[in-house]
Amino acid sequence: MKRLYLLRHAKSAWDQPAQPDRERGLNKRGRRDAPRMGHMIAQRLAPMPVHVSPARRAQLTLEGLVQGWPFLGELVHRTEESLYTFDVNELMAWIARRPPADNALFIVSHNPALTDLINELAPDAGLDNLPTAGYAELALDIDRWRDLMHGCATLGYTLFPGELADD
């Protein structure tokens, strides 16, 4: 049994339209939501290393998670170039290359790859969209990541910023 913990980066800023996509930061809502999500996820999970896209908005999302989940900041996280993708097949290929000893992966990345991944692995989930700063947990009925395939998972839990009480 393997587990995937997926978080879409928080809401990005579009105030500089000419700015390259990889360099966009977070807007006000994104800066608010990331720590709030970190606080809530900390109530469910033990801290674990996070694999994060190199995009600035994903990196800032991880920083926000750590603000809300301080013990997460004590770990070494990995920036993975392959996680700067919007394609489910590229994301699945990256996951399939993980070592079998890793029983769980926490990923901060991008849509539509994350929504598509959830629907590919857990087709009964019927998730229309993983919103910005949205979180999902998948339980995978596989022993090795390379065995990743359509329908091998169950969507066990989701948490979206819109579900959180306003501060």
C-alpha positions as MATLAB code, in Angstrom:
seq = 'MKRLYLLRHAKSAWDQPAQPDRERGLNKRGRRDAPRMGHMIAQRLAPMPVHVSPARRAQLTLEGLVQGWPFLGELVHRTEESLYTFDVNELMAWIARRPPADNALFIVSHNPALTDLINELAPDAGLDNLPTAGYAELALDIDRWRDLMHGCATLGYTLFPGELADD';
ca = [
       0.000    0.000    0.000;
       1.320    3.431   -1.006;
      -0.036    6.873   -0.174;
      -0.025   10.117   -2.112;
      -0.584   13.490   -0.479;
      -1.197   16.112   -3.139;
      -1.377   19.868   -2.762;
      -1.931   22.301   -5.571;
       0.048   25.512   -5.162;
      -1.839   28.410   -3.586;
      -3.476   31.167   -5.653;
      -0.882   32.850   -7.844;
      -0.462   36.509   -8.662;
      -1.208   37.827  -12.145;
      -0.394   41.484  -11.461;
       2.582   41.373  -13.854;
       1.228   39.822  -17.078;
       4.630   39.822  -18.801;
       6.245   37.884  -15.958;
       7.353   34.349  -16.920;
       5.012   31.664  -15.584;
       7.683   30.046  -13.395;
       8.356   33.350  -11.616;
       4.807   34.251  -10.569;
       4.381   34.565   -6.822;
       1.255   34.316   -4.681;
      -1.532   36.832   -4.443;
      -3.081   37.924   -1.138;
      -5.447   34.938   -1.010;
      -2.600   32.530   -1.746;
      -0.447   34.016    1.011;
      -3.413   33.606    3.393;
      -4.436   30.092    2.337;
      -1.062   28.303    2.402;
      -0.448   28.685    6.182;
      -4.082   27.881    6.940;
      -3.836   24.681    4.928;
      -0.550   23.820    6.649;
      -2.207   24.217   10.041;
      -5.088   21.922    9.067;
      -2.934   19.260    7.370;
      -0.670   19.182   10.447;
      -3.670   17.892   12.400;
      -3.869   14.866   10.053;
      -0.285   13.954    9.171;
       3.107   13.570   10.730;
       5.618   15.868    9.029;
       7.271   14.355    5.973;
       9.595   15.643    3.261;
       7.764   17.478    0.505;
       8.584   17.191   -3.190;
       7.864   20.567   -4.734;
       7.831   22.148   -8.168;
      10.560   24.759   -8.769;
       7.925   27.352   -9.775;
       8.044   30.316   -7.401;
       4.340   29.979   -6.509;
       4.894   26.345   -5.466;
       7.980   27.244   -3.436;
       6.071   30.047   -1.686;
       3.214   27.632   -1.019;
       5.642   25.311    0.768;
       6.931   28.269    2.797;
       3.331   29.061    3.757;
       2.684   25.434    4.738;
       5.672   25.605    7.058;
       4.287   28.773    8.678;
       1.135   26.879    9.588;
       2.914   23.567   10.272;
       6.199   24.493   11.982;
       7.485   20.915   12.404;
       7.457   20.612    8.614;
      10.190   23.259    8.544;
      12.567   20.916   10.386;
      12.727   18.558    7.397;
      14.667   18.702    4.162;
      12.357   19.164    1.175;
      13.197   18.468   -2.452;
      12.664   20.771   -5.376;
      11.977   18.535   -8.379;
      12.202   20.005  -11.868;
       9.880   17.268  -13.168;
       7.074   18.552  -10.926;
       6.848   21.750  -12.967;
       4.399   20.041  -15.270;
       0.778   20.387  -16.254;
       0.671   16.918  -17.857;
      -0.637   13.886  -15.970;
       1.558   11.449  -17.915;
       4.726   13.334  -16.964;
       3.598   13.420  -13.341;
       2.810    9.703  -13.339;
       6.210    8.944  -14.894;
       7.946   10.892  -12.117;
       5.969    9.060   -9.417;
       6.669    5.677  -11.041;
      10.414    6.345  -10.699;
      10.269    6.782   -6.905;
      12.095    4.168   -4.833;
       9.922    1.298   -3.601;
      11.016    1.977   -0.001;
       9.135    5.302   -0.093;
       5.670    4.363    1.121;
       4.288    7.886    0.930;
       4.876   10.972   -1.193;
       3.798   14.542   -0.498;
       3.778   16.604   -3.687;
       3.178   20.320   -4.296;
       2.589   20.882   -7.985;
       0.201   22.211  -10.638;
      -3.098   21.725  -12.421;
      -4.390   20.238  -14.606;
      -1.842   17.498  -13.827;
      -2.968   17.039  -10.213;
      -6.706   16.906  -10.947;
      -6.041   14.567  -13.869;
      -3.819   12.374  -11.672;
      -6.529   12.014   -9.037;
      -9.118   11.103  -11.671;
      -6.742    8.699  -13.416;
      -5.778    6.838  -10.253;
      -9.181    7.065   -8.530;
     -11.722    7.374  -11.364;
     -14.667    6.990   -8.975;
     -13.626   10.222   -7.250;
     -15.070   12.325  -10.077;
     -13.124   15.394   -8.971;
     -13.914   18.316  -11.270;
     -11.044   20.494  -10.121;
      -8.448   20.523   -7.377;
      -8.601   24.213   -6.461;
      -5.591   26.349   -5.630;
      -4.199   25.268   -2.249;
      -6.513   22.238   -2.475;
      -5.310   19.060   -0.796;
      -6.085   15.406   -1.525;
      -5.033   12.071   -0.027;
      -4.936    8.906   -2.122;
      -4.471    5.336   -0.912;
      -2.897    3.230   -3.676;
      -3.319   -0.524   -3.841;
       0.221   -1.104   -5.125;
       3.497   -2.273   -3.584;
       5.865   -0.463   -5.970;
       5.467    2.990   -7.474;
       6.299    1.587  -10.898;
       3.008   -0.360  -10.705;
       1.035    2.891  -10.834;
      -1.969    2.454  -13.133;
      -5.492    3.588  -13.871;
      -7.879    2.812  -11.018;
      -5.275    1.680   -8.475;
      -6.266    4.253   -5.841;
      -9.040    5.478   -3.620;
      -9.524    9.139   -2.832;
      -9.726    9.146    0.944;
      -9.822   12.784    1.947;
      -9.852   16.265    0.471;
      -9.564   19.695    2.014;
     -10.078   22.936    0.108;
      -9.400   26.454    1.403;
     -13.042   27.419    0.818;
     -14.032   24.862    3.475;
     -11.970   26.580    6.169;
     -13.563   29.027    8.557;
     -12.580   32.633    7.941;
     -10.097   33.988   10.444;
];
